[in-house]
Short mmCIF file of C-alpha atoms in Angstrom, two decimals:
data_model
loop_
_atom_site.label_atom_id
_atom_site.label_comp_id
_atom_site.label_asym_id
_atom_site.label_seq_id
_atom_site.Cartn_x
_atom_site.Cartn_y
_atom_site.Cartn_z
CA MET A 1 -24.18 -13.87 -24.47
CA ASN A 2 -27.40 -14.82 -26.89
CA GLY A 3 -28.55 -16.91 -24.31
CA ALA A 4 -29.12 -14.01 -21.68
CA ARG A 5 -30.83 -12.73 -24.45
CA ASN A 6 -32.70 -15.47 -24.78
CA HIS A 7 -33.57 -15.35 -21.57
CA GLU A 8 -34.25 -11.16 -21.06
CA ARG A 9 -36.46 -11.49 -24.86
CA LEU A 10 -38.02 -14.83 -22.52
CA ALA A 11 -39.27 -13.03 -19.56
CA GLY A 12 -40.16 -10.31 -21.01
CA SER A 13 -42.81 -12.21 -23.37
CA THR A 14 -44.55 -13.97 -20.24
CA ASP A 15 -46.32 -13.24 -17.46
CA LEU A 16 -44.55 -16.92 -15.12
CA ALA A 17 -41.82 -16.60 -13.11
CA VAL A 18 -38.95 -16.62 -15.11
CA LEU A 19 -35.42 -15.69 -13.16
CA LYS A 20 -33.88 -12.88 -14.94
CA PRO A 21 -30.30 -12.87 -15.37
CA PHE A 22 -27.58 -12.48 -12.78
CA ARG A 23 -25.36 -8.88 -12.71
CA LEU A 24 -22.65 -8.74 -10.02
CA ASN A 25 -22.53 -4.90 -10.94
CA ASN A 26 -26.81 -4.56 -10.58
CA GLY A 27 -25.95 -2.03 -12.68
CA GLU A 28 -23.56 0.95 -10.74
CA PRO A 29 -20.85 1.70 -12.54
CA PRO A 30 -17.41 -0.41 -11.37
CA ALA A 31 -15.37 0.74 -8.09
CA TRP A 32 -12.50 2.03 -10.22
CA ARG A 33 -14.65 4.16 -12.09
CA LEU A 34 -16.09 5.76 -8.51
CA GLN A 35 -12.25 6.20 -7.19
CA ALA A 36 -10.94 8.12 -10.20
CA SER A 37 -13.97 10.63 -10.14
CA HIS A 38 -12.81 10.70 -6.04
CA GLY A 39 -9.86 12.23 -8.19
CA TYR A 40 -10.86 14.10 -10.47
CA VAL A 41 -13.05 16.45 -7.37
CA LEU A 42 -9.72 16.33 -5.10
CA PHE A 43 -8.10 18.16 -8.35
CA ALA A 44 -10.73 20.28 -9.09
CA VAL A 45 -11.32 21.67 -5.01
CA LEU A 46 -7.80 22.52 -5.42
CA ALA A 47 -7.80 24.64 -9.00
CA VAL A 48 -11.43 26.22 -7.99
CA TYR A 49 -9.86 26.72 -4.03
CA VAL A 50 -6.46 28.46 -6.03
CA LEU A 51 -8.78 30.79 -8.87
CA VAL A 52 -11.14 31.92 -5.64
CA GLY A 53 -8.18 31.88 -3.49
CA ASP A 54 -5.90 34.13 -6.23
CA VAL A 55 -9.11 36.72 -7.12
CA HIS A 56 -8.99 37.73 -2.96
CA ALA A 57 -5.49 38.01 -2.73
CA ALA A 58 -3.72 41.36 -2.39
CA PRO A 59 -2.06 42.68 -5.31
CA ALA A 60 1.20 43.32 -3.27
CA LYS A 61 1.66 39.61 -2.96
CA PRO A 62 2.38 36.66 -5.53
CA SER A 63 -0.44 33.94 -6.89
CA ILE A 64 -0.94 31.16 -5.27
CA LEU A 65 -0.83 29.11 -8.64
CA ALA A 66 2.50 31.37 -8.69
CA THR A 67 3.47 30.17 -5.26
CA MET A 68 2.66 26.67 -6.04
CA TRP A 69 4.95 26.79 -9.23
CA LYS A 70 7.78 28.13 -7.40
CA TRP A 71 8.27 25.20 -4.74
CA THR A 72 7.55 22.35 -7.04
CA PRO A 73 10.74 20.23 -6.59
CA PHE A 74 11.20 21.51 -2.94
CA LEU A 75 7.72 19.55 -2.39
CA LEU A 76 8.35 16.30 -5.27
CA GLN A 77 11.69 16.36 -3.32
CA GLY A 78 9.77 15.65 -0.39
CA PHE A 79 7.64 13.24 -2.05
CA ALA A 80 10.55 11.66 -3.68
CA PHE A 81 10.81 10.94 0.70
CA ASN A 82 8.04 9.24 0.68
CA ILE A 83 8.21 6.70 -2.20
CA LEU A 84 11.63 6.12 -1.46
CA ILE A 85 10.81 5.09 2.86
CA SER A 86 8.27 2.96 1.45
CA PHE A 87 10.35 0.73 -1.25
CA VAL A 88 13.19 0.08 1.41
CA SER A 89 10.50 -0.79 3.79
CA ILE A 90 8.55 -3.10 1.22
CA ILE A 91 11.31 -4.92 0.81
CA ILE A 92 12.34 -5.21 3.86
CA GLY A 93 9.48 -6.25 5.49
CA THR A 94 8.04 -8.61 2.39
CA LEU A 95 12.12 -10.76 3.32
CA ALA A 96 10.96 -9.99 7.05
CA GLY A 97 7.35 -11.58 6.21
CA ALA A 98 7.99 -14.26 4.05
CA ALA A 99 9.92 -15.69 5.98
CA LEU A 100 7.85 -16.05 8.70
CA GLY A 101 4.96 -16.84 7.50
CA LEU A 102 7.27 -19.54 6.23
CA GLY A 103 7.64 -20.38 10.04
CA GLN A 104 3.77 -20.20 10.70
CA ILE A 105 3.42 -24.11 7.91
CA SER A 106 6.13 -24.92 10.12
CA ASN A 107 6.25 -29.27 10.69
CA SER A 108 7.44 -27.50 14.03
CA GLY A 109 5.13 -26.25 16.96
CA LEU A 110 7.96 -24.25 18.73
CA VAL A 111 8.85 -22.95 14.92
CA ARG A 112 4.98 -22.47 14.35
CA SER A 113 4.43 -20.67 17.79
CA PHE A 114 6.85 -18.13 17.95
CA ALA A 115 6.06 -17.56 13.50
CA TRP A 116 2.52 -17.15 14.96
CA THR A 117 2.84 -14.63 18.11
CA VAL A 118 5.81 -12.43 16.01
CA THR A 119 2.77 -12.09 13.47
CA GLN A 120 -0.09 -11.21 15.52
CA PHE A 121 2.63 -8.92 17.62
CA PHE A 122 3.04 -6.93 15.18
CA ARG A 123 0.21 -6.92 13.34
CA ASN A 124 -2.37 -5.42 15.46
CA ALA A 125 -0.20 -2.76 17.19
CA PRO A 126 -0.33 1.14 16.09
CA TRP A 127 2.47 1.31 13.16
CA LEU A 128 2.74 4.94 14.63
CA VAL A 129 3.67 3.70 18.10
CA LEU A 130 5.48 1.26 16.22
CA LEU A 131 7.49 4.01 14.62
CA PHE A 132 7.80 6.34 18.67
CA TYR A 133 9.64 2.77 20.54
CA CYS A 134 12.07 2.70 16.43
CA ILE A 135 13.23 6.20 16.79
CA PHE A 136 13.36 6.54 21.30
CA LEU A 137 15.14 2.79 21.43
CA ILE A 138 17.51 2.25 18.56
CA PRO A 139 20.23 4.30 19.87
CA PHE A 140 20.85 7.23 17.00
CA GLU A 141 25.08 6.09 16.01
CA PHE A 142 27.37 3.46 16.99
CA GLU A 143 29.88 2.46 17.88
CA LEU A 144 31.84 -0.24 16.02
CA PHE A 145 35.68 -0.92 17.05
CA GLY A 146 36.65 2.81 17.81
CA VAL A 147 34.82 4.24 15.50
CA THR A 148 31.53 5.89 14.91
CA ILE A 149 28.76 5.37 13.26
CA PRO A 150 25.41 7.26 12.89
CA PHE A 151 22.14 6.13 13.05
CA PRO A 152 19.82 8.18 11.32
CA ALA A 153 15.67 9.31 12.28
CA TRP A 154 14.75 7.47 8.27
CA ILE A 155 16.46 4.38 8.56
CA LYS A 156 14.39 4.04 12.52
CA ALA A 157 11.07 5.13 11.02
CA VAL A 158 11.73 2.30 7.98
CA ILE A 159 12.54 -0.55 10.86
CA GLY A 160 9.62 0.62 12.67
CA LEU A 161 7.22 0.51 8.97
CA SER A 162 8.94 -2.48 8.05
CA LEU A 163 7.70 -4.44 11.54
CA PRO A 164 3.53 -3.99 11.04
CA VAL A 165 4.48 -4.75 6.86
CA MET A 166 6.73 -7.76 7.81
CA ALA A 167 3.38 -9.52 9.63
CA ASN A 168 0.88 -8.52 7.44
CA PHE A 169 2.79 -9.67 4.09
CA SER A 170 3.36 -13.09 6.75
CA GLU A 171 -0.33 -13.68 6.89
CA ILE A 172 -0.58 -12.96 3.36
CA VAL A 173 1.90 -15.97 2.64
CA ARG A 174 0.63 -18.24 5.35
CA GLY A 175 -2.54 -17.78 4.03
CA ALA A 176 -1.37 -18.52 0.04
CA VAL A 177 0.21 -21.80 1.30
CA GLN A 178 -3.05 -22.82 2.85
CA SER A 179 -4.97 -22.55 -0.56
CA ILE A 180 -3.55 -24.66 -2.38
CA PRO A 181 -5.71 -27.96 -2.85
CA ASP A 182 -3.74 -30.68 -0.55
CA GLY A 183 -3.62 -32.44 -3.48
CA GLN A 184 -1.41 -31.12 -4.94
CA TRP A 185 0.91 -31.51 -1.52
CA GLU A 186 -0.53 -35.17 -1.68
CA ALA A 187 1.17 -36.07 -5.54
CA ALA A 188 4.83 -34.15 -4.70
CA GLU A 189 4.38 -36.72 -1.69
CA SER A 190 4.07 -40.18 -4.42
CA LEU A 191 6.89 -38.29 -6.07
CA ALA A 192 8.77 -38.48 -3.40
CA TYR A 193 10.12 -35.00 -3.27
CA THR A 194 10.70 -33.54 0.38
CA ARG A 195 9.00 -31.28 1.60
CA ARG A 196 11.19 -28.44 1.09
CA GLN A 197 11.43 -29.66 -2.81
CA THR A 198 7.37 -29.33 -2.11
CA LEU A 199 7.50 -25.42 -1.47
CA TRP A 200 9.76 -24.44 -2.69
CA LEU A 201 8.74 -26.18 -6.60
CA ILE A 202 5.85 -26.38 -6.79
CA ILE A 203 3.32 -25.08 -3.62
CA LEU A 204 5.06 -21.91 -3.62
CA PRO A 205 5.38 -20.39 -7.76
CA GLN A 206 1.32 -21.12 -7.30
CA CYS A 207 1.14 -19.08 -4.98
CA ILE A 208 2.90 -16.13 -6.65
CA LYS A 209 -0.52 -15.05 -8.48
CA ARG A 210 -2.35 -15.35 -5.41
CA MET A 211 0.31 -13.14 -2.86
CA LEU A 212 1.05 -10.36 -5.96
CA PRO A 213 -2.86 -8.76 -5.63
CA PRO A 214 -3.54 -8.19 -1.73
CA TRP A 215 1.14 -7.39 -2.03
CA MET A 216 0.90 -4.75 -4.04
CA ASN A 217 -2.42 -3.17 -1.86
CA LEU A 218 -0.18 -3.30 1.09
CA TYR A 219 2.11 -1.53 -0.60
CA ALA A 220 0.16 1.47 -1.37
CA VAL A 221 -1.50 1.75 1.91
CA LEU A 222 2.43 1.56 3.54
CA THR A 223 3.16 4.52 0.79
CA MET A 224 0.03 6.22 2.63
CA ALA A 225 0.86 6.20 5.69
CA THR A 226 4.71 7.55 5.62
CA PRO A 227 3.97 10.90 6.78
CA LEU A 228 4.29 9.11 9.75
CA VAL A 229 7.97 9.76 9.93
CA SER A 230 7.22 13.24 10.24
CA ILE A 231 6.23 13.26 13.80
CA VAL A 232 9.70 11.51 14.91
CA GLY A 233 11.08 14.32 13.60
CA VAL A 234 12.14 12.51 9.39
CA GLY A 235 11.84 15.03 7.10
CA GLU A 236 9.36 14.30 4.30
CA GLY A 237 6.48 15.91 1.57
CA MET A 238 4.51 16.12 5.06
CA THR A 239 8.38 18.09 6.69
CA THR A 240 9.23 20.16 3.43
CA THR A 241 5.10 21.35 3.01
CA GLY A 242 5.26 22.44 6.55
CA GLU A 243 8.66 24.59 6.10
CA ILE A 244 7.12 26.35 2.77
CA LEU A 245 4.24 27.75 4.80
CA ALA A 246 6.98 28.60 7.35
CA ALA A 247 8.40 30.58 4.62
CA GLU A 248 5.79 32.15 2.48
CA ASN A 249 3.94 32.56 6.33
CA ARG A 250 0.54 33.08 4.50
CA SER A 251 -2.87 31.48 5.72
CA ASP A 252 -4.46 31.27 2.51
CA LEU A 253 -1.33 29.04 1.33
CA LEU A 254 -2.67 26.80 4.11
CA ILE A 255 -5.33 24.54 2.46
CA PRO A 256 -3.45 24.96 -1.43
CA PHE A 257 -0.71 23.11 -0.57
CA TYR A 258 -2.00 19.55 1.60
CA LEU A 259 -4.06 19.74 -0.89
CA TYR A 260 -1.27 19.38 -3.60
CA LEU A 261 -0.33 16.95 -1.58
CA LEU A 262 -2.41 14.60 -1.20
CA CYS A 263 -3.04 15.32 -5.04
CA LEU A 264 0.71 13.90 -5.35
CA PHE A 265 -0.13 10.37 -3.34
CA PHE A 266 -3.11 10.44 -4.95
CA LEU A 267 -1.07 10.58 -8.18
CA TYR A 268 1.70 7.50 -6.82
CA CYS A 269 -1.36 5.11 -5.31
CA TYR A 270 -4.21 5.39 -7.67
CA PRO A 271 -2.44 3.62 -11.05
CA ILE A 272 -0.81 1.08 -7.89
CA ALA A 273 -5.34 0.35 -6.85
CA ARG A 274 -5.47 0.26 -10.16
CA TRP A 275 -3.20 -2.92 -11.50
CA THR A 276 -4.03 -4.85 -8.72
CA ILE A 277 -8.61 -5.09 -9.04
CA GLY A 278 -6.60 -6.13 -12.80
CA LEU A 279 -4.62 -8.70 -10.95
CA GLU A 280 -6.86 -9.63 -8.72
CA ARG A 281 -9.67 -10.18 -12.39
CA LYS A 282 -7.02 -12.19 -14.13
CA TYR A 283 -6.20 -14.24 -11.04
CA ALA A 284 -9.64 -14.96 -10.18
CA VAL A 285 -10.67 -18.19 -9.57
CA LYS A 286 -12.99 -18.80 -12.23
CA ILE A 287 -16.61 -20.42 -10.71
#
């Protein structure tokens, strides 16, 4: 710190070419502050629109704010279903993706080729197309020992979202394992560790802190993609908002309610983004 100040003092007291201290942000505000300001703008737009709408609303109609407050429990119930879908999808996708990622670093060429093909196929497939395939190709019920077992649409939607999550997490696992220096493998081999012991006792524990930030970012992306399931008939936040607007039958509620839902997603995903940034700084490689 004192060295940087002396360097700046020297730069101001001489006409010689002096290299100024390097700053990462060049005096600009950090990215997370810019993101927070975007959130404030979002809430401000919602508040202004509600107030203006209430001023111009007909006297016989209840205010926009009162209507939003009345339907808030119903909207939160639909939004909670988005969170449930995201939780189940990230768990299934993480477990399947971990197995697939380890398959990409297998000693068997056949296993590596299969894991790479599956990863690239689902990683580069549109999420909405995968949802439609799961909705229409998986039966709505199964017959097991004469018992009919229903298979709800939301479970098929979870499978459809788990597939791209699986493929993306597979790449996260592969990249994390390959980022560990080769000396770790060589040291374990010199201690007569098997490949399995080396992987589970030495390599993967070091990979956790490297995989955690991108995994959390993947979960945030998945959460923001959950409204796609409304297109295939799953009742969640978007579907609930549509039902509220249909019940009220008021055109002036269209923008406020969708802004309201947007604010809910922001309030849920922004802390995850902030936590991810903190973990990236904590586990960053010091040069």
